[in-house]
Short mmCIF file of C-alpha atoms and ligand atoms in Angstrom, two decimals:
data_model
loop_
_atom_site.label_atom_id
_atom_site.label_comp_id
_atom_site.label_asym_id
_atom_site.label_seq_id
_atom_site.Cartn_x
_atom_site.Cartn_y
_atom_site.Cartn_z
CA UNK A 880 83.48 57.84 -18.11
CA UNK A 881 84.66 54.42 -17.96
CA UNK A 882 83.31 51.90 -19.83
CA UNK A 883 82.09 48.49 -17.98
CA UNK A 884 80.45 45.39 -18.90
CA UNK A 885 78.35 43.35 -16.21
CA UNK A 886 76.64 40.22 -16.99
CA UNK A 887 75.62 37.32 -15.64
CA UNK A 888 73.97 33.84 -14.98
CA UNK A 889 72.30 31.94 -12.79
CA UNK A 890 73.89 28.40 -11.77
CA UNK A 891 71.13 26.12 -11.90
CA UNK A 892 72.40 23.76 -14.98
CA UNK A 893 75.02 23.47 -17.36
CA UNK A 894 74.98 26.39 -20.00
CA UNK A 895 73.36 25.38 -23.35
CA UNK A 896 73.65 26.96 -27.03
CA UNK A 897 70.81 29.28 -26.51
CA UNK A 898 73.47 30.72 -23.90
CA UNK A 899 76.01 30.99 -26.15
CA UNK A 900 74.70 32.37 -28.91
CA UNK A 901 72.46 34.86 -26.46
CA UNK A 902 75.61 35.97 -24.41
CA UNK A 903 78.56 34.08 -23.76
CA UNK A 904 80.00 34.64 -27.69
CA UNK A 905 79.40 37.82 -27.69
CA UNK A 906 81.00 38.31 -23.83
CA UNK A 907 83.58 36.84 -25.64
CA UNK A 908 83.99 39.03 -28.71
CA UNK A 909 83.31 42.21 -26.34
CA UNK A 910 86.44 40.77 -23.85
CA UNK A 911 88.31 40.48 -27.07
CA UNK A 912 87.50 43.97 -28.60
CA UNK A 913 89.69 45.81 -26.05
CA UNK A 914 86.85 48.57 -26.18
CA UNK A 915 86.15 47.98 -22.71
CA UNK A 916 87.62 49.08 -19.35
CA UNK A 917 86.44 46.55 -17.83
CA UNK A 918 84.43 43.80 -17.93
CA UNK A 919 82.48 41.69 -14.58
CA UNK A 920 80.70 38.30 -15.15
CA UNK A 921 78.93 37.04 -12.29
CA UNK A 922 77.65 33.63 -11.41
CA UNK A 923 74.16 34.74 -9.43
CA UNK A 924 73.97 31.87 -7.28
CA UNK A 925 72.39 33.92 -4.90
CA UNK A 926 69.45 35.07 -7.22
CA UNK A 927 69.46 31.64 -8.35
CA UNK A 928 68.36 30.28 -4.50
CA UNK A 929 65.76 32.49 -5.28
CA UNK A 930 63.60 29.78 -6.62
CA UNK A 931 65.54 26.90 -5.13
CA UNK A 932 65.66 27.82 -1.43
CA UNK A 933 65.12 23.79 -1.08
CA UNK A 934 67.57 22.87 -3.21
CA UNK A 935 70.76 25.10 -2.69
CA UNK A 936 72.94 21.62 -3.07
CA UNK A 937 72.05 22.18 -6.99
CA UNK A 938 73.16 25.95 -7.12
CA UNK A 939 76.12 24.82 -5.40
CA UNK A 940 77.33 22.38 -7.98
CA UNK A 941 76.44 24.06 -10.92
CA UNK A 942 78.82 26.68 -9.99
CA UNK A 943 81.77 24.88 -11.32
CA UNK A 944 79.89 23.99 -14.17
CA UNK A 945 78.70 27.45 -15.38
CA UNK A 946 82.94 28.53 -14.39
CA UNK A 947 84.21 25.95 -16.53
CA UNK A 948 81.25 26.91 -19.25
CA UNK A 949 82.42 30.42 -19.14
CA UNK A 950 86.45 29.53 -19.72
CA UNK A 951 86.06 26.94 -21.66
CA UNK A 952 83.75 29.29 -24.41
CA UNK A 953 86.73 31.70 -23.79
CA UNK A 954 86.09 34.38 -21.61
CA UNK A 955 89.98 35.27 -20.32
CA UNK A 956 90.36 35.78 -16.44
CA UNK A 957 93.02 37.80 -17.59
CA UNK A 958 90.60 39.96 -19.32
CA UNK A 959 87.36 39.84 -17.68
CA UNK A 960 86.87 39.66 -13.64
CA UNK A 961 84.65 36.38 -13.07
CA UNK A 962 82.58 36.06 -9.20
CA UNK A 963 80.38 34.38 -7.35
CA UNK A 964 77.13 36.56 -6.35
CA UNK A 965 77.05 35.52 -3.22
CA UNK A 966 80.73 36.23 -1.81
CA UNK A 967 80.02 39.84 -2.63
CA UNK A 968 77.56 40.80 0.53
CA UNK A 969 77.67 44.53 -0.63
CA UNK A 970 75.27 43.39 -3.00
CA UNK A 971 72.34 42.79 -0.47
CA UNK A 972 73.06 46.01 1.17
CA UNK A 973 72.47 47.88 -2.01
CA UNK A 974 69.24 46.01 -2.48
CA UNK A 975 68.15 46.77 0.60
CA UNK A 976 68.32 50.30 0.05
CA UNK A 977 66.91 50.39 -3.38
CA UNK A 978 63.72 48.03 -1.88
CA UNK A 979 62.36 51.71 -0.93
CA UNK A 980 62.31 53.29 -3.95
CA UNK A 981 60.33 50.71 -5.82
CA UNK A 982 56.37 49.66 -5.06
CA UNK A 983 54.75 46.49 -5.26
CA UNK A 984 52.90 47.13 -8.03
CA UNK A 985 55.78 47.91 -9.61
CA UNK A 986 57.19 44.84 -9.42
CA UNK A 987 54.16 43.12 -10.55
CA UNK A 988 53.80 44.78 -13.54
CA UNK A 989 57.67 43.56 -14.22
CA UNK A 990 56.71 41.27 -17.52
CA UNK A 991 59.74 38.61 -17.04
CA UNK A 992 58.87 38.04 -13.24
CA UNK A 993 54.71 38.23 -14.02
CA UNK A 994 55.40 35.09 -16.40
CA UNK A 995 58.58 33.48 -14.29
CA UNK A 996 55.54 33.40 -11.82
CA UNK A 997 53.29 31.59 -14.12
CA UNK A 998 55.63 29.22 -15.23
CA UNK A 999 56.42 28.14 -11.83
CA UNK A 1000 52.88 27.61 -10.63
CA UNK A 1001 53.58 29.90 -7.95
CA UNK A 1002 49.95 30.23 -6.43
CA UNK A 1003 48.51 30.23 -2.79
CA UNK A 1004 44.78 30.28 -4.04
CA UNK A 1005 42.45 27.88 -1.92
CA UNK A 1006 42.36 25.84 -5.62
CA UNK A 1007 45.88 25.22 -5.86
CA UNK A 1008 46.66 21.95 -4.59
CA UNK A 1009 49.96 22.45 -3.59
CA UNK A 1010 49.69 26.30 -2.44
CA UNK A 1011 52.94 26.98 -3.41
CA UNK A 1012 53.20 31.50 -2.88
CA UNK A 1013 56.00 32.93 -4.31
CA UNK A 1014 59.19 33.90 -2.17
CA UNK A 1015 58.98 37.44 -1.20
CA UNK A 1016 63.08 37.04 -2.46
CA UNK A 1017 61.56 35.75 -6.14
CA UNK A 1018 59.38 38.71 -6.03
CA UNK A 1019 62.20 41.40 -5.88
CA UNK A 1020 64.27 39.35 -7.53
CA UNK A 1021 65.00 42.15 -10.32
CA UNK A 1022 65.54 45.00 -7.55
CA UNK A 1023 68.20 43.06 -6.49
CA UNK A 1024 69.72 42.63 -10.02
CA UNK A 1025 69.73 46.30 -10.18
CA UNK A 1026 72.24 46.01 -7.20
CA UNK A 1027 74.29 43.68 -9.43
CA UNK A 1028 74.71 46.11 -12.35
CA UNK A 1029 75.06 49.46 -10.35
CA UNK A 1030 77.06 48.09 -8.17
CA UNK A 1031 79.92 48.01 -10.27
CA UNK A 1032 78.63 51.05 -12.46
CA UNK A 1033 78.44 49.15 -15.36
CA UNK A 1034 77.56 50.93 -18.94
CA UNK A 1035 76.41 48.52 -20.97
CA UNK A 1036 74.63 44.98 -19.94
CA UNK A 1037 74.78 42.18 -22.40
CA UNK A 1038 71.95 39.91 -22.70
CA UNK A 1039 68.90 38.53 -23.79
CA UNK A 1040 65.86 39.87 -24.79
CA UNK A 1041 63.71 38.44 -21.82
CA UNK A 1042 66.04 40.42 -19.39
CA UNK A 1043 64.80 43.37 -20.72
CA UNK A 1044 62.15 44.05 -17.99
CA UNK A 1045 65.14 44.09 -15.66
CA UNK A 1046 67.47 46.26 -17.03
CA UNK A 1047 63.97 49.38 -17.62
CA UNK A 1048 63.53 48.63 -14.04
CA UNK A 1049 66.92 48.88 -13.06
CA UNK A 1050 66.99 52.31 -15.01
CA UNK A 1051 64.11 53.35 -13.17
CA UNK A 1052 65.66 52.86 -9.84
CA UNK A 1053 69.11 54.93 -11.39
CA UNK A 1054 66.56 57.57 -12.00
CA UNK A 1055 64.71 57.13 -8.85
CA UNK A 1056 68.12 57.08 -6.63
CA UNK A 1057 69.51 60.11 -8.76
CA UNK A 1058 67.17 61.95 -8.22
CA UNK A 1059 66.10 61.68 -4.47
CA UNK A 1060 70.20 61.52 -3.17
CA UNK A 1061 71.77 63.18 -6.06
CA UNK A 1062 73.78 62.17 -9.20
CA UNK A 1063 75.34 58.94 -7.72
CA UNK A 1064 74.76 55.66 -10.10
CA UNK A 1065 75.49 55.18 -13.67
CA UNK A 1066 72.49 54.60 -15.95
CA UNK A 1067 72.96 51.48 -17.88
CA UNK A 1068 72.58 50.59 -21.56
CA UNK A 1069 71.09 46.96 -22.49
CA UNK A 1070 73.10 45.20 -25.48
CA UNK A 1071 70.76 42.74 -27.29
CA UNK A 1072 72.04 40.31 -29.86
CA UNK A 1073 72.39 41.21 -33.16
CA UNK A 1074 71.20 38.62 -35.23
CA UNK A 1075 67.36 38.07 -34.14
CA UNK A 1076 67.29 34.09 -34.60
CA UNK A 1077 69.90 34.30 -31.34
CA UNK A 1078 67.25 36.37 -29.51
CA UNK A 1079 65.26 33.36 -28.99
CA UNK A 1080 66.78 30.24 -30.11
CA UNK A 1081 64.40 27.43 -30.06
CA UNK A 1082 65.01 23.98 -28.66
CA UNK A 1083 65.49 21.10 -30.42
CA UNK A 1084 61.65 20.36 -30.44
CA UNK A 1085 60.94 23.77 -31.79
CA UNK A 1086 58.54 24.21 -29.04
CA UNK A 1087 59.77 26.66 -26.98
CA UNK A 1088 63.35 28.29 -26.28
CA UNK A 1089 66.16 25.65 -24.90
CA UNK A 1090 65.02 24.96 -21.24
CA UNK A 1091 66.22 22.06 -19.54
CA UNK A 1092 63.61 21.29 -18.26
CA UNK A 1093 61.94 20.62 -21.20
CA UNK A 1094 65.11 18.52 -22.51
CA UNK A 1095 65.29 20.30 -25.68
CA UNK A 1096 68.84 21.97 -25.16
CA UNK A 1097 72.10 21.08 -26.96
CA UNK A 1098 74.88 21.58 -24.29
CA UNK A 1099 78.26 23.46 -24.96
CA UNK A 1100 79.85 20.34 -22.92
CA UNK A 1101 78.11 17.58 -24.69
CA UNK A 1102 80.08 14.78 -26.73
CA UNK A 1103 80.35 15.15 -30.55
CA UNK A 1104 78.21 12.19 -30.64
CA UNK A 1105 75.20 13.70 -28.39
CA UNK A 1106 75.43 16.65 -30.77
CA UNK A 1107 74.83 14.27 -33.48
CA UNK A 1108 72.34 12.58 -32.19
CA UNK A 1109 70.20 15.96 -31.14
CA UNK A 1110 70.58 17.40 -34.72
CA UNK A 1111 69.25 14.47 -36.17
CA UNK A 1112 66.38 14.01 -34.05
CA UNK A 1113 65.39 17.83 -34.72
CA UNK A 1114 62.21 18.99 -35.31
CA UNK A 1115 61.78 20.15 -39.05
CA UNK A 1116 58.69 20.32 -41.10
CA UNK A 1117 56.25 17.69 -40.39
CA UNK A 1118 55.06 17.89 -44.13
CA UNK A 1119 58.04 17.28 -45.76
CA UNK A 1120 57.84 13.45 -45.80
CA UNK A 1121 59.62 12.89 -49.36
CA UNK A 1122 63.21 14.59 -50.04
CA UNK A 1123 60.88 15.93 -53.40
CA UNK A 1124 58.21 17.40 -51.22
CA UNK A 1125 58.06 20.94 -50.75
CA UNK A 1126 59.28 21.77 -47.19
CA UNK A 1127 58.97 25.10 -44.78
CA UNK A 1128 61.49 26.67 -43.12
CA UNK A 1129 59.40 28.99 -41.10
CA UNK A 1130 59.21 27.24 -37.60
CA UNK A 1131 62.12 24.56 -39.15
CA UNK A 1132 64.51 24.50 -35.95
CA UNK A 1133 67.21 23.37 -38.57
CA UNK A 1134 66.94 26.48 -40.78
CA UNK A 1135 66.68 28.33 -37.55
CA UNK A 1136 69.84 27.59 -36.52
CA UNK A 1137 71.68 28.14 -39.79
CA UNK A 1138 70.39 31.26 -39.84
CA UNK A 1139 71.66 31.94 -36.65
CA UNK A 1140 75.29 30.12 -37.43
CA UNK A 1141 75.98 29.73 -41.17
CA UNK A 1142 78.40 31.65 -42.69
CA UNK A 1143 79.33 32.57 -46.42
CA UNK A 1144 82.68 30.50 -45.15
CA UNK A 1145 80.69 27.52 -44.43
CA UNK A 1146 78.86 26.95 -47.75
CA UNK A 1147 81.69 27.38 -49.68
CA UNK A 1148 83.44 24.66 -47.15
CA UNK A 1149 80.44 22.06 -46.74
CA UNK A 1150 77.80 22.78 -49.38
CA UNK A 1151 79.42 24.73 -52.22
CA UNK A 1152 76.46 23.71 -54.74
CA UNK A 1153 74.69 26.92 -52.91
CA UNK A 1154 75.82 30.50 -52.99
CA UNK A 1155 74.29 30.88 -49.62
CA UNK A 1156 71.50 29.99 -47.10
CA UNK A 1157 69.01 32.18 -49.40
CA UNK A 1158 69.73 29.72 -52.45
CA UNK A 1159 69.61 26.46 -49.70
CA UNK A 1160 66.17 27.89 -48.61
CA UNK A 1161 64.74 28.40 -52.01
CA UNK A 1162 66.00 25.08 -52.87
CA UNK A 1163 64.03 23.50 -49.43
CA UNK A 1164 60.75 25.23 -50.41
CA UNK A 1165 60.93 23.98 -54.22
CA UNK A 1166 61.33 20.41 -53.02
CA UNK A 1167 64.28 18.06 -53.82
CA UNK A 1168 66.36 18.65 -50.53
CA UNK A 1169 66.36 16.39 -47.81
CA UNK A 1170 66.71 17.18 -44.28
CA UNK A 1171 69.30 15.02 -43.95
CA UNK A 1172 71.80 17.04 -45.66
CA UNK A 1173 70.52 20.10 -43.88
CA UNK A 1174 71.50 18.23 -40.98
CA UNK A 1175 74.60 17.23 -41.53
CA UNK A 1176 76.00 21.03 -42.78
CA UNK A 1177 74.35 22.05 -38.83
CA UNK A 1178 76.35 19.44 -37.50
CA UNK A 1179 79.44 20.27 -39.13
CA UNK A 1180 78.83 24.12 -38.25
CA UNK A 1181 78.39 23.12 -35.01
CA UNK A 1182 81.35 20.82 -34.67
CA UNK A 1183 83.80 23.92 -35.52
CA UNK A 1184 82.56 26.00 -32.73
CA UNK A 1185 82.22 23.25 -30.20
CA UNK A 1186 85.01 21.39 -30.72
CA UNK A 1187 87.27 23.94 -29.23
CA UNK A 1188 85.43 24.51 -26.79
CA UNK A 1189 85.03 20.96 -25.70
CA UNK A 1190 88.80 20.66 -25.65
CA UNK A 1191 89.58 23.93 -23.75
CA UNK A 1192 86.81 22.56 -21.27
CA UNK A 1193 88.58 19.08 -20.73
CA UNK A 1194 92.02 21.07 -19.74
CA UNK A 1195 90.27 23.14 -17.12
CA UNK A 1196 87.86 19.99 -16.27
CA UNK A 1197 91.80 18.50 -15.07
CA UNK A 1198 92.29 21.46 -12.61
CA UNK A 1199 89.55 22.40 -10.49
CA UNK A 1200 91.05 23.65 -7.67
CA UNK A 1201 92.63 26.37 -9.52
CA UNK A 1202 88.91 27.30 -11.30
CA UNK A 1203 88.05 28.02 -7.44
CA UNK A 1204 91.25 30.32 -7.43
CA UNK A 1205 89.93 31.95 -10.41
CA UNK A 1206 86.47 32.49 -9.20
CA UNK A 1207 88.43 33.77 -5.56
CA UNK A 1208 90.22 36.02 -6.86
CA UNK A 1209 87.29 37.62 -9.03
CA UNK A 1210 84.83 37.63 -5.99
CA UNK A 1211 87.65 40.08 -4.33
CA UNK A 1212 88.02 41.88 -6.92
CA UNK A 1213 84.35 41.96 -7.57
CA UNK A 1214 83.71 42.91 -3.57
CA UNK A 1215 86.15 45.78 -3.61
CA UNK A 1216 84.33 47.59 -6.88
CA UNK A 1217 81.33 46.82 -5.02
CA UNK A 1218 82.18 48.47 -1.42
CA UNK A 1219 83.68 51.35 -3.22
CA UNK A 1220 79.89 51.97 -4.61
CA UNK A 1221 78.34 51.37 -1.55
CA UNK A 1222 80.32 53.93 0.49
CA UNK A 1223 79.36 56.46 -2.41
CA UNK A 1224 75.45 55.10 -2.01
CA UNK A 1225 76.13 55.85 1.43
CA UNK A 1226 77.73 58.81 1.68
CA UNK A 1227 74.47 60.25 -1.18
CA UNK A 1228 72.06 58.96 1.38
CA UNK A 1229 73.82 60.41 4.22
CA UNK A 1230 73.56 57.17 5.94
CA UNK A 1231 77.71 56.91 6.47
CA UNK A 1232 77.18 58.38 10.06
CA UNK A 1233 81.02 57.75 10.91
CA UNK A 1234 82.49 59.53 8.02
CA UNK A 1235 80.12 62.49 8.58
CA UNK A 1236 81.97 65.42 10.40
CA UNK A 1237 79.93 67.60 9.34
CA UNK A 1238 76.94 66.20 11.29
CA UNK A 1239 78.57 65.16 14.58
CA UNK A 1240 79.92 68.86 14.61
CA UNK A 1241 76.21 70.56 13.95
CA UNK A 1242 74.75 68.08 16.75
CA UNK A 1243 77.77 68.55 18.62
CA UNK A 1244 77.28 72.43 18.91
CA UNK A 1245 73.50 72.54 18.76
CA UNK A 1246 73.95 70.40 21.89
CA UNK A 1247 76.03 72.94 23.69
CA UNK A 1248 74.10 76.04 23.11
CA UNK A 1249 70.86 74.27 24.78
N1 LIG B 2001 68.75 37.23 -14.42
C1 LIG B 2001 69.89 36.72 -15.13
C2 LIG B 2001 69.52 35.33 -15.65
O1 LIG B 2001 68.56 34.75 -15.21
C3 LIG B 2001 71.13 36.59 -14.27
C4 LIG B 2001 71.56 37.89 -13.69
C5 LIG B 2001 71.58 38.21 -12.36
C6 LIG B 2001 72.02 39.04 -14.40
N2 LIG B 2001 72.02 39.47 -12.20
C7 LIG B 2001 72.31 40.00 -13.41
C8 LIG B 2001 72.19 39.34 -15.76
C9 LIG B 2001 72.75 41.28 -13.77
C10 LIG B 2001 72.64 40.60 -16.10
C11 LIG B 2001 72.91 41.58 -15.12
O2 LIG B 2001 70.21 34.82 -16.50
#
């Protein structure tokens, strides 16, 4: 069997660290590995209108930005097919079909969409001053993203831990379809990240994971400067007023992130006075180092992994219309693996009426016998 990689994200901002170190690096090193036959990263505007019905104007410019995000990090159009959700209609017409093999309650009990709910204030309840429901399309948001990843029979889906919930219940519909039409979709394997400080990384409060709208995120496109100025204004350990106090590093963002991006390379380049970030830590918790210095060896990990980025992003950022090519070409691409699944779906549903001799010749004679 093939091996294939769908991922995705949804255009509604710029991407942000906690997207890189959640999915785009490792899209990235997968692209790179060669182990794969092939690989399909979507941009899910159309899941992303979703929750933005009134606002498709920002879905529609953050296309460009999450495209340039994606080659600028280096995924390879070479190497990797890269679409837009929406130019790919097959996609509904999957959903559609799969709407009747899933319940309601199903789709309540869905963790990531109960709490997506929540955090939206999506209520209709007499006390809810707004009376804001939620869109039936929000609702079944993650039957549709089950049409995304059979669609192209894709093996193995990258991503983060709070798509989880969508990938079981994309399973369960594999099963569900399987089962009722026969053998027809590929049951897909979730890929997590490996190091668990990229499962979740905080924001630069600490609070909460990067959201923009909380303004806590650290942007793959920002200036050198702006990364600066958010590592030094990161939250560390309220307690550790003097360099000699004794400091935490449990629930310290800047610890956090070295242990989600120091290397063995990078002490020995920025702070060689440590064997490691296990001697750095003990060092912290003892007393007698300052967060400044902490600071500045994040900033100058940081710096090596951005910078290149940065400056592959201005070179694209010069030639937009061909980014549009890019994304073209991908969403035909995209659309043909697509159809080719939905005749299949078809065909195991015995909905492809046309293509069905069999049928019109058993109606055909039953008719002439009456
Ligand atoms: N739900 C994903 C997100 O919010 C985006 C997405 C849409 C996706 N369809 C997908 C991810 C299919 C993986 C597979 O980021």
């Amino acid at each position: 069997m093939e091996k294939i990689i769908l991922t995705g994200d949804r255009p509604t901002g710029k991407l942000h660290l906690g997207h890189y170190v959640g999915s785009l690096k490792r899209r990235v090193e997968l692209q790179n590995s060669g182990e794969f036959d092939k690989i399909f990263i979507m941009i899910a505007d159309a899941q992303a209108l979703t929750d933005n019905a009134d606002n498709p104007e920002k879905v529609r410019q953050n296309i460009i930005e999450v495209a340039l995000d994606y080659l600028s990090a280096g995924l390879d159009p070479e190497k990797c097919t890269i679409f837009i959700q929406s130019q790919v209609p097959e996609l509904c017409e999957l959903a559609f079909y799969y709407m009747n093999l899933v319940t309601v309650q199903r789709l309540q009990r869905n963790p990531t969409v109960k709490q997506e709910i929540q955090m939206r204030g999506f209520s209709d309840d007499e006390e809810n001053a707004n009376k804001k429901g939620t869109p039936v399309g929000f609702f079944t948001y993650p039957i549709s993203q089950a049409s995304d990843i059979t669609a192209f029979k894709a093996t193995v889906v990258p991503v983060g831990i709070d798509q989880a919930p969508m990938i079981e219940q994309t399973r369960e519909i594999v099963h569900k379809f399987n089962t009722v039409y026969g053998e027809t979709l590929v049951l897909p394997e979730m890929m997590l990240p490996e190091n668990s400080a990229c499962m979740r990384l905080p924001g630069t409060d600490g609070k909460a994971k990067m959201s923009k709208s909380l303004g806590n995120c650290i942007y793959l496109s920002d200036t050198s400067k702006e990364i600066k100025k958010k590592v030094n204004s990161m939250y560390t350990d309220p307690e550790h007023l003097q360099i000699s106090d004794p400091g935490h590093v449990e629930g310290n963002v800047v610890f956090t992130y070295l242990d989600a991006f120091s290397t063995p390379d990078h002490f020995a380049k920025y702070l060689p006075e440590y064997s490691g970030l296990d001697e750095m830590k003990d060092h912290y918790r003892r007393g007698g180092l300052g967060d400044g210095t902490c600071k500045k060896f994040l900033f100058n990990i940081m710096e090596e992994f951005l910078q290149p980025i940065r400056e592959r992003r201005k070179e694209y950022e010069q030639d937009i219309p061909k980014v549009y090519e890019i994304l073209r070409k991908g969403s035909e691409v995209a659309r043909a693996k697509a159809a080719a699944t939905l005749d299949e779906v078809k065909a195991a549903m015995k909905i492809n009426y046309f293509d069905d001799a069999e049928l019109i010749k058993a109606q055909a004679e039953a008719y002439r016998q009456r």
